GROMACS .gro file of C-alpha atoms in nm:
model
  406
    1SER     CA    1   0.178  -0.063   0.610
    2ASP     CA    2  -0.137  -0.119   0.820
    3TYR     CA    3  -0.224   0.253   0.846
    4GLU     CA    4  -0.219   0.548   0.613
    5LEU     CA    5  -0.131   0.895   0.741
    6GLY     CA    6  -0.333   1.204   0.675
    7SER     CA    7  -0.371   1.567   0.787
    8GLY     CA    8  -0.703   1.693   0.899
    9ASP     CA    9  -0.775   1.820   0.550
   10GLU     CA   10  -0.681   1.488   0.391
   11ARG     CA   11  -0.892   1.293   0.639
   12LYS     CA   12  -1.194   1.513   0.556
   13SER     CA   13  -1.142   1.442   0.187
   14GLU     CA   14  -1.165   1.066   0.248
   15ARG     CA   15  -1.529   1.094   0.355
   16GLY     CA   16  -1.815   1.041   0.122
   17ASP     CA   17  -1.910   0.808  -0.157
   18ASP     CA   18  -1.778   0.730  -0.506
   19SER     CA   19  -1.913   1.053  -0.640
   20ASP     CA   20  -1.675   1.234  -0.405
   21VAL     CA   21  -1.384   1.048  -0.552
   22GLU     CA   22  -1.494   1.165  -0.898
   23GLU     CA   23  -1.533   1.517  -0.758
   24GLU     CA   24  -1.178   1.505  -0.620
   25ILE     CA   25  -1.033   1.391  -0.954
   26LYS     CA   26  -1.227   1.681  -1.120
   27LYS     CA   27  -1.091   1.916  -0.850
   28ALA     CA   28  -0.736   1.793  -0.925
   29ASP     CA   29  -0.779   1.861  -1.296
   30LEU     CA   30  -0.918   2.212  -1.228
   31LEU     CA   31  -0.631   2.289  -0.995
   32SER     CA   32  -0.371   2.161  -1.248
   33ASN     CA   33  -0.524   2.394  -1.510
   34SER     CA   34  -0.525   2.685  -1.264
   35VAL     CA   35  -0.153   2.631  -1.191
   36LYS     CA   36  -0.074   2.656  -1.564
   37GLU     CA   37  -0.278   2.974  -1.600
   38LEU     CA   38  -0.133   3.132  -1.290
   39LYS     CA   39   0.219   3.044  -1.386
   40ALA     CA   40   0.167   3.209  -1.729
   41LYS     CA   41   0.035   3.521  -1.559
   42TYR     CA   42   0.267   3.558  -1.255
   43GLY     CA   43   0.566   3.340  -1.309
   44PRO     CA   44   0.658   3.019  -1.110
   45ASN     CA   45   0.760   3.191  -0.781
   46HIS     CA   46   0.445   3.395  -0.706
   47ASP     CA   47   0.264   3.318  -0.382
   48LYS     CA   48  -0.067   3.255  -0.577
   49VAL     CA   49   0.106   2.992  -0.795
   50VAL     CA   50   0.267   2.814  -0.500
   51ASN     CA   51  -0.053   2.816  -0.299
   52CYS     CA   52  -0.242   2.659  -0.591
   53GLN     CA   53   0.032   2.393  -0.626
   54LEU     CA   54   0.011   2.305  -0.266
   55LYS     CA   55  -0.373   2.277  -0.288
   56LEU     CA   56  -0.313   2.045  -0.583
   57VAL     CA   57  -0.070   1.835  -0.385
   58SER     CA   58  -0.317   1.798  -0.094
   59THR     CA   59  -0.577   1.681  -0.345
   60LEU     CA   60  -0.341   1.429  -0.525
   61ILE     CA   61  -0.215   1.259  -0.213
   62PRO     CA   62  -0.551   1.104  -0.098
   63LEU     CA   63  -0.607   0.998  -0.466
   64TYR     CA   64  -0.266   0.808  -0.440
   65LYS     CA   65  -0.130   0.996  -0.738
   66LEU     CA   66   0.202   0.960  -0.581
   67ASN     CA   67   0.428   0.993  -0.885
   68GLU     CA   68   0.259   1.312  -0.987
   69THR     CA   69   0.280   1.438  -0.623
   70GLU     CA   70   0.649   1.359  -0.587
   71ALA     CA   71   0.737   1.539  -0.919
   72LEU     CA   72   0.531   1.845  -0.812
   73LEU     CA   73   0.687   1.863  -0.464
   74ASP     CA   74   1.039   1.827  -0.615
   75GLU     CA   75   0.958   2.126  -0.836
   76ILE     CA   76   0.822   2.361  -0.563
   77MET     CA   77   1.024   2.252  -0.257
   78PRO     CA   78   1.320   2.495  -0.324
   79ILE     CA   79   1.070   2.780  -0.376
   80CYS     CA   80   0.885   2.690  -0.059
   81LYS     CA   81   1.201   2.664   0.142
   82GLU     CA   82   1.310   3.010   0.020
   83LYS     CA   83   0.970   3.153   0.117
   84GLY     CA   84   0.975   2.982   0.452
   85GLY     CA   85   0.685   2.998   0.700
   86LYS     CA   86   0.357   2.830   0.612
   87PHE     CA   87   0.471   2.745   0.253
   88TYR     CA   88   0.766   2.538   0.367
   89ILE     CA   89   0.568   2.368   0.650
   90ARG     CA   90   0.285   2.266   0.419
   91ALA     CA   91   0.540   2.140   0.162
   92ILE     CA   92   0.736   1.928   0.408
   93GLN     CA   93   0.421   1.791   0.558
   94SER     CA   94   0.294   1.684   0.217
   95LYS     CA   95   0.636   1.532   0.139
   96ALA     CA   96   0.626   1.328   0.458
   97PHE     CA   97   0.277   1.195   0.372
   98CYS     CA   98   0.388   1.109   0.016
   99CYS     CA   99   0.704   0.925   0.141
  100PHE     CA  100   0.492   0.724   0.389
  101LYS     CA  101   0.256   0.611   0.119
  102GLN     CA  102   0.552   0.513  -0.106
  103TYR     CA  103   0.687   0.296   0.189
  104LYS     CA  104   0.975   0.535   0.243
  105PHE     CA  105   0.921   0.532   0.621
  106LYS     CA  106   1.271   0.636   0.726
  107GLU     CA  107   1.264   0.940   0.497
  108ALA     CA  108   0.915   1.033   0.628
  109LEU     CA  109   1.042   1.022   0.984
  110VAL     CA  110   1.328   1.262   0.909
  111ILE     CA  111   1.077   1.505   0.761
  112PHE     CA  112   0.832   1.471   1.051
  113HIS     CA  113   1.109   1.548   1.294
  114GLU     CA  114   1.193   1.864   1.097
  115GLN     CA  115   0.823   1.958   1.099
  116ALA     CA  116   0.809   1.909   1.476
  117ALA     CA  117   1.110   2.137   1.518
  118LEU     CA  118   0.940   2.410   1.323
  119VAL     CA  119   0.587   2.398   1.454
  120GLY     CA  120   0.622   2.227   1.791
  121PRO     CA  121   0.424   1.923   1.922
  122SER     CA  122   0.068   1.848   1.840
  123SER     CA  123  -0.159   1.541   1.882
  124ALA     CA  124  -0.199   1.488   1.502
  125LEU     CA  125   0.174   1.524   1.422
  126TYR     CA  126   0.284   1.288   1.707
  127GLU     CA  127   0.022   1.038   1.598
  128ASN     CA  128   0.161   1.049   1.246
  129MET     CA  129   0.514   1.007   1.375
  130ALA     CA  130   0.408   0.720   1.597
  131HIS     CA  131   0.252   0.528   1.300
  132THR     CA  132   0.578   0.582   1.104
  133PHE     CA  133   0.790   0.453   1.394
  134SER     CA  134   0.554   0.146   1.411
  135SER     CA  135   0.600   0.091   1.037
  136VAL     CA  136   0.980   0.082   1.070
  137GLY     CA  137   0.955  -0.166   1.365
  138ASP     CA  138   1.058   0.082   1.642
  139LEU     CA  139   0.761  -0.015   1.864
  140GLU     CA  140   0.902   0.148   2.179
  141SER     CA  141   0.921   0.488   2.016
  142ALA     CA  142   0.580   0.432   1.852
  143ALA     CA  143   0.414   0.357   2.194
  144THR     CA  144   0.583   0.672   2.343
  145TYR     CA  145   0.463   0.901   2.065
  146PHE     CA  146   0.109   0.755   2.070
  147SER     CA  147   0.093   0.814   2.453
  148GLN     CA  148   0.214   1.171   2.404
  149ALA     CA  149  -0.042   1.221   2.122
  150LEU     CA  150  -0.316   1.109   2.358
  151GLN     CA  151  -0.190   1.344   2.634
  152LEU     CA  152  -0.176   1.637   2.392
  153LEU     CA  153  -0.532   1.558   2.275
  154GLY     CA  154  -0.651   1.587   2.629
  155GLN     CA  155  -0.490   1.927   2.651
  156GLY     CA  156  -0.691   2.053   2.352
  157SER     CA  157  -0.444   1.988   2.067
  158TYR     CA  158  -0.602   1.888   1.735
  159GLY     CA  159  -0.606   1.512   1.682
  160LYS     CA  160  -0.834   1.205   1.667
  161LYS     CA  161  -0.872   0.936   1.934
  162GLY     CA  162  -0.958   0.678   1.666
  163GLY     CA  163  -0.615   0.703   1.498
  164ILE     CA  164  -0.431   0.693   1.825
  165TYR     CA  165  -0.614   0.392   1.954
  166LEU     CA  166  -0.566   0.225   1.616
  167GLY     CA  167  -0.197   0.285   1.633
  168LEU     CA  168  -0.172   0.152   1.992
  169GLY     CA  169  -0.360  -0.153   1.889
  170LEU     CA  170  -0.118  -0.212   1.589
  171VAL     CA  171   0.181  -0.180   1.825
  172ARG     CA  172   0.027  -0.461   2.038
  173GLU     CA  173  -0.031  -0.666   1.719
  174ARG     CA  174   0.330  -0.631   1.615
  175GLN     CA  175   0.439  -0.740   1.958
  176ASN     CA  176   0.225  -1.052   1.903
  177ARG     CA  177  -0.003  -0.953   2.188
  178HIS     CA  178  -0.319  -1.012   1.983
  179GLU     CA  179  -0.563  -1.060   2.275
  180GLU     CA  180  -0.460  -0.723   2.415
  181ALA     CA  181  -0.473  -0.563   2.069
  182LEU     CA  182  -0.828  -0.666   1.977
  183PRO     CA  183  -1.027  -0.451   2.223
  184ILE     CA  184  -0.808  -0.145   2.154
  185LEU     CA  185  -0.864  -0.185   1.783
  186GLN     CA  186  -1.237  -0.233   1.836
  187GLN     CA  187  -1.235   0.087   2.039
  188ALA     CA  188  -1.064   0.267   1.753
  189LEU     CA  189  -1.323   0.149   1.504
  190GLN     CA  190  -1.604   0.277   1.739
  191HIS     CA  191  -1.433   0.610   1.770
  192TYR     CA  192  -1.408   0.649   1.391
  193ILE     CA  193  -1.777   0.558   1.356
  194GLU     CA  194  -1.873   0.818   1.618
  195ASP     CA  195  -1.655   1.085   1.466
  196VAL     CA  196  -1.789   1.035   1.113
  197GLY     CA  197  -2.146   0.991   1.224
  198SER     CA  198  -2.211   0.684   1.010
  199SER     CA  199  -2.087   0.323   0.982
  200ASP     CA  200  -1.947   0.351   0.632
  201GLY     CA  201  -1.892   0.717   0.550
  202SER     CA  202  -1.513   0.730   0.560
  203SER     CA  203  -1.221   0.518   0.447
  204LEU     CA  204  -1.082   0.564   0.799
  205ILE     CA  205  -1.356   0.331   0.926
  206ALA     CA  206  -1.259   0.080   0.655
  207LYS     CA  207  -0.893   0.101   0.771
  208ALA     CA  208  -1.007   0.024   1.128
  209HIS     CA  209  -1.209  -0.272   1.000
  210MET     CA  210  -0.894  -0.394   0.823
  211SER     CA  211  -0.694  -0.384   1.152
  212VAL     CA  212  -0.969  -0.557   1.359
  213GLY     CA  213  -1.006  -0.823   1.084
  214GLN     CA  214  -0.634  -0.905   1.059
  215CYS     CA  215  -0.621  -0.921   1.445
  216TYR     CA  216  -0.901  -1.181   1.431
  217GLU     CA  217  -0.695  -1.360   1.166
  218ASN     CA  218  -0.395  -1.375   1.397
  219LEU     CA  219  -0.621  -1.513   1.666
  220LYS     CA  220  -0.731  -1.786   1.416
  221GLN     CA  221  -1.094  -1.661   1.423
  222LEU     CA  222  -1.137  -1.657   1.049
  223PRO     CA  223  -1.518  -1.613   1.016
  224ASP     CA  224  -1.493  -1.288   1.221
  225ALA     CA  225  -1.184  -1.183   1.027
  226VAL     CA  226  -1.370  -1.235   0.697
  227SER     CA  227  -1.667  -1.030   0.827
  228HIS     CA  228  -1.456  -0.726   0.899
  229ILE     CA  229  -1.243  -0.748   0.578
  230LYS     CA  230  -1.550  -0.787   0.353
  231GLU     CA  231  -1.693  -0.471   0.516
  232ALA     CA  232  -1.359  -0.289   0.461
  233VAL     CA  233  -1.362  -0.384   0.091
  234ARG     CA  234  -1.721  -0.252   0.059
  235ILE     CA  235  -1.642   0.081   0.235
  236PHE     CA  236  -1.320   0.133   0.044
  237LYS     CA  237  -1.497   0.083  -0.287
  238LYS     CA  238  -1.763   0.326  -0.177
  239THR     CA  239  -1.533   0.596  -0.036
  240VAL     CA  240  -1.204   0.583  -0.240
  241GLY     CA  241  -1.313   0.383  -0.547
  242GLY     CA  242  -1.242   0.052  -0.702
  243THR     CA  243  -0.893   0.123  -0.818
  244SER     CA  244  -0.743   0.267  -0.494
  245PRO     CA  245  -0.442   0.099  -0.329
  246LEU     CA  246  -0.651   0.074  -0.018
  247THR     CA  247  -0.900  -0.136  -0.211
  248ALA     CA  248  -0.625  -0.345  -0.371
  249ASN     CA  249  -0.479  -0.427  -0.021
  250SER     CA  250  -0.818  -0.514   0.119
  251LEU     CA  251  -0.900  -0.752  -0.169
  252GLY     CA  252  -0.571  -0.928  -0.127
  253VAL     CA  253  -0.630  -0.982   0.250
  254LEU     CA  254  -0.992  -1.103   0.176
  255GLY     CA  255  -0.859  -1.349  -0.080
  256ARG     CA  256  -0.593  -1.472   0.166
  257LEU     CA  257  -0.864  -1.541   0.433
  258TYR     CA  258  -1.086  -1.723   0.188
  259LEU     CA  259  -0.783  -1.942   0.081
  260ALA     CA  260  -0.703  -2.012   0.453
  261GLN     CA  261  -1.063  -2.133   0.488
  262GLY     CA  262  -1.026  -2.363   0.182
  263LYS     CA  263  -1.272  -2.147  -0.018
  264ARG     CA  264  -1.071  -2.135  -0.340
  265GLN     CA  265  -1.345  -2.029  -0.563
  266LEU     CA  266  -1.418  -1.725  -0.341
  267ALA     CA  267  -1.048  -1.650  -0.298
  268GLU     CA  268  -0.946  -1.648  -0.670
  269PRO     CA  269  -1.143  -1.343  -0.805
  270ASN     CA  270  -1.042  -1.127  -0.503
  271ILE     CA  271  -0.673  -1.209  -0.541
  272ARG     CA  272  -0.694  -1.171  -0.919
  273GLU     CA  273  -0.854  -0.827  -0.881
  274ALA     CA  274  -0.589  -0.729  -0.616
  275LEU     CA  275  -0.302  -0.832  -0.853
  276GLU     CA  276  -0.444  -0.624  -1.140
  277LEU     CA  277  -0.444  -0.321  -0.916
  278GLU     CA  278  -0.110  -0.381  -0.739
  279VAL     CA  279   0.092  -0.410  -1.056
  280ASP     CA  280  -0.026  -0.073  -1.189
  281LYS     CA  281  -0.026   0.139  -0.864
  282ASP     CA  282   0.226   0.424  -0.825
  283ALA     CA  283   0.390   0.285  -0.515
  284PHE     CA  284   0.484  -0.060  -0.667
  285HIS     CA  285   0.551  -0.310  -0.383
  286PRO     CA  286   0.732  -0.624  -0.508
  287ASP     CA  287   0.671  -0.834  -0.198
  288THR     CA  288   0.295  -0.775  -0.216
  289VAL     CA  289   0.293  -0.880  -0.586
  290TRP     CA  290   0.483  -1.199  -0.511
  291LYS     CA  291   0.245  -1.305  -0.230
  292LEU     CA  292  -0.055  -1.250  -0.465
  293LEU     CA  293   0.107  -1.460  -0.746
  294ASN     CA  294   0.204  -1.731  -0.492
  295MET     CA  295  -0.159  -1.751  -0.370
  296LEU     CA  296  -0.289  -1.778  -0.723
  297GLN     CA  297  -0.039  -2.059  -0.790
  298GLN     CA  298  -0.156  -2.231  -0.472
  299ILE     CA  299  -0.523  -2.213  -0.586
  300TRP     CA  300  -0.449  -2.405  -0.911
  301THR     CA  301  -0.182  -2.650  -0.798
  302GLU     CA  302  -0.264  -2.742  -0.439
  303GLY     CA  303  -0.564  -2.903  -0.272
  304ASP     CA  304  -0.785  -3.203  -0.345
  305GLN     CA  305  -0.978  -3.051  -0.642
  306LYS     CA  306  -0.866  -3.198  -0.967
  307ARG     CA  307  -0.848  -2.956  -1.269
  308THR     CA  308  -0.863  -3.052  -1.634
  309LEU     CA  309  -0.586  -2.906  -1.856
  310PRO     CA  310  -0.836  -2.681  -2.048
  311GLU     CA  311  -0.978  -2.547  -1.714
  312MET     CA  312  -0.628  -2.466  -1.592
  313GLN     CA  313  -0.524  -2.299  -1.917
  314THR     CA  314  -0.838  -2.086  -1.926
  315GLY     CA  315  -0.819  -1.989  -1.560
  316CYS     CA  316  -0.443  -1.903  -1.562
  317SER     CA  317  -0.466  -1.714  -1.889
  318ALA     CA  318  -0.636  -1.440  -1.695
  319TYR     CA  319  -0.306  -1.363  -1.510
  320VAL     CA  320  -0.073  -1.345  -1.809
  321GLY     CA  321  -0.137  -0.979  -1.881
  322ALA     CA  322  -0.079  -0.877  -1.523
  323VAL     CA  323   0.250  -1.076  -1.506
  324GLN     CA  324   0.378  -0.911  -1.825
  325ARG     CA  325   0.273  -0.559  -1.693
  326CYS     CA  326   0.455  -0.649  -1.368
  327GLN     CA  327   0.778  -0.714  -1.558
  328ARG     CA  328   0.738  -0.386  -1.754
  329ARG     CA  329   0.690  -0.199  -1.423
  330ILE     CA  330   1.007  -0.354  -1.274
  331ASP     CA  331   1.199  -0.249  -1.591
  332SER     CA  332   1.053   0.101  -1.610
  333LEU     CA  333   1.122   0.166  -1.235
  334ARG     CA  334   1.478   0.036  -1.289
  335LEU     CA  335   1.434  -0.168  -0.967
  336LEU     CA  336   1.721  -0.407  -1.061
  337GLN     CA  337   1.961  -0.106  -1.082
  338ASP     CA  338   1.855   0.006  -0.740
  339PRO     CA  339   2.097  -0.135  -0.469
  340THR     CA  340   1.826  -0.137  -0.209
  341THR     CA  341   1.603  -0.372  -0.412
  342ASP     CA  342   1.576  -0.731  -0.289
  343LYS     CA  343   1.667  -0.915  -0.615
  344GLY     CA  344   1.558  -1.244  -0.462
  345THR     CA  345   1.204  -1.100  -0.437
  346ILE     CA  346   1.214  -0.998  -0.811
  347ALA     CA  347   1.349  -1.347  -0.900
  348VAL     CA  348   1.055  -1.521  -0.726
  349ILE     CA  349   0.809  -1.284  -0.891
  350TYR     CA  350   0.949  -1.391  -1.230
  351LYS     CA  351   0.965  -1.761  -1.133
  352THR     CA  352   0.604  -1.768  -1.001
  353GLY     CA  353   0.473  -1.555  -1.280
  354ALA     CA  354   0.645  -1.790  -1.532
  355GLU     CA  355   0.486  -2.094  -1.370
  356LEU     CA  356   0.139  -1.935  -1.394
  357CYS     CA  357   0.222  -1.862  -1.766
  358MET     CA  358   0.314  -2.229  -1.814
  359LEU     CA  359  -0.018  -2.338  -1.656
  360ALA     CA  360  -0.187  -2.105  -1.903
  361GLY     CA  361   0.006  -2.270  -2.198
  362GLN     CA  362   0.189  -1.948  -2.265
  363TYR     CA  363   0.532  -2.104  -2.298
  364ALA     CA  364   0.705  -1.822  -2.485
  365ALA     CA  365   0.608  -1.578  -2.217
  366ALA     CA  366   0.726  -1.827  -1.947
  367ARG     CA  367   1.065  -1.887  -2.103
  368GLY     CA  368   1.186  -1.529  -2.085
  369LEU     CA  369   1.070  -1.490  -1.722
  370LEU     CA  370   1.241  -1.812  -1.623
  371GLN     CA  371   1.568  -1.715  -1.782
  372GLU     CA  372   1.568  -1.380  -1.594
  373ALA     CA  373   1.467  -1.555  -1.271
  374LEU     CA  374   1.762  -1.787  -1.308
  375ARG     CA  375   2.004  -1.508  -1.369
  376LEU     CA  376   1.885  -1.321  -1.060
  377LEU     CA  377   1.890  -1.632  -0.840
  378GLU     CA  378   2.244  -1.722  -0.939
  379LEU     CA  379   2.349  -1.357  -0.849
  380VAL     CA  380   2.181  -1.393  -0.507
  381GLN     CA  381   2.345  -1.737  -0.458
  382ARG     CA  382   2.692  -1.603  -0.540
  383SER     CA  383   2.637  -1.310  -0.301
  384GLY     CA  384   2.585  -1.557  -0.013
  385ALA     CA  385   2.270  -1.360   0.102
  386PHE     CA  386   2.043  -1.659   0.061
  387ASP     CA  387   2.073  -2.029  -0.027
  388CYS     CA  388   1.882  -2.044  -0.360
  389ARG     CA  389   1.996  -2.386  -0.477
  390SER     CA  390   1.656  -2.551  -0.465
  391LEU     CA  391   1.492  -2.252  -0.643
  392ILE     CA  392   1.764  -2.257  -0.908
  393GLU     CA  393   1.713  -2.639  -0.966
  394SER     CA  394   1.337  -2.578  -0.994
  395VAL     CA  395   1.387  -2.308  -1.258
  396GLN     CA  396   1.639  -2.521  -1.449
  397GLY     CA  397   1.381  -2.806  -1.452
  398SER     CA  398   1.115  -2.577  -1.594
  399LEU     CA  399   1.348  -2.453  -1.863
  400ARG     CA  400   1.436  -2.817  -1.955
  401PHE     CA  401   1.059  -2.897  -1.979
  402LEU     CA  402   1.009  -2.594  -2.211
  403ALA     CA  403   1.300  -2.700  -2.425
  404GLY     CA  404   1.150  -3.039  -2.466
  405SER     CA  405   0.814  -2.886  -2.558
  406ALA     CA  406   0.953  -2.659  -2.823
   0.00000   0.00000   0.00000
């Protein structure tokens, strides 16, 4: 998604420099230890235990420790529901944020509606609902909720103009009304800078730079796009650290822009770094991984620059580890057993990853990936969901080449 939700507390925790990220990690460790001690003293259902667990959840979410967050919420949700009141409201709000950051937008919407029924309307809640509607493509509902959030803000409800303007700009973007979107997104960026009191003190400012930059990209104004995305990368690394999913996304976009400019030497390290982060993050997103692999393949196989075989093997060897970790993630997450998984996307991940392994001279690694890609593509072809014949022929050709090289 183009935007990440957050409560007031979470947004405050996103301000600061790298030392703040380290402090938040230390805070999470201390809270985790406190939970164990309080559980041993009072038992799992005591208010002090649940309060500490909810504090831990609110610390883990901005750190994108989403698997840990989900497991903890699953554990305490029945207890919070039984207690009711503020315990249950805090728990479902955290669950909605976690779902959003895991790309489970429809599930997040259901929970936000439940929260609204319990606590009534507020600017911050309606803004979060609007961003979620936007993420599922319901732009009409998104625009309605953003407008209501702005109205509630004017009536004194807690909220932030920056997030609302950012959301309205993103709605215009998704409607392909880029000229209209740009000044709204620029206004959002300015609101965030004014709220924070500095030009780089919050990841929210970086998120606004991302949206402005990608709007410039859609307007084909690539130098301006690069300028904003470079600034976003810098601020993300400063505020949320070098391994955050936010940093990973910004690096991938920067690499894509450099590639569009024909600056392959600048594109490659950014895309490679993004790939390394994307394959390991909690909320694994197959489509993003495939796009990064595809861009790396373009760098080495397209364009006028001629590469020697040793250059190609050395360069592409840097991706083999990430490709193999990617396959292990797909296996460990049991994505192929999940009926909602797009098996065609997994197939092209394996196909493109295998082709990069071949360029690296890692034929054994490539063969297994190609065999699995072929199996999946044949499944998709038989289902009638997509015409995969050309992809199947390409994989078969690669397997014949490897057989001849054995």
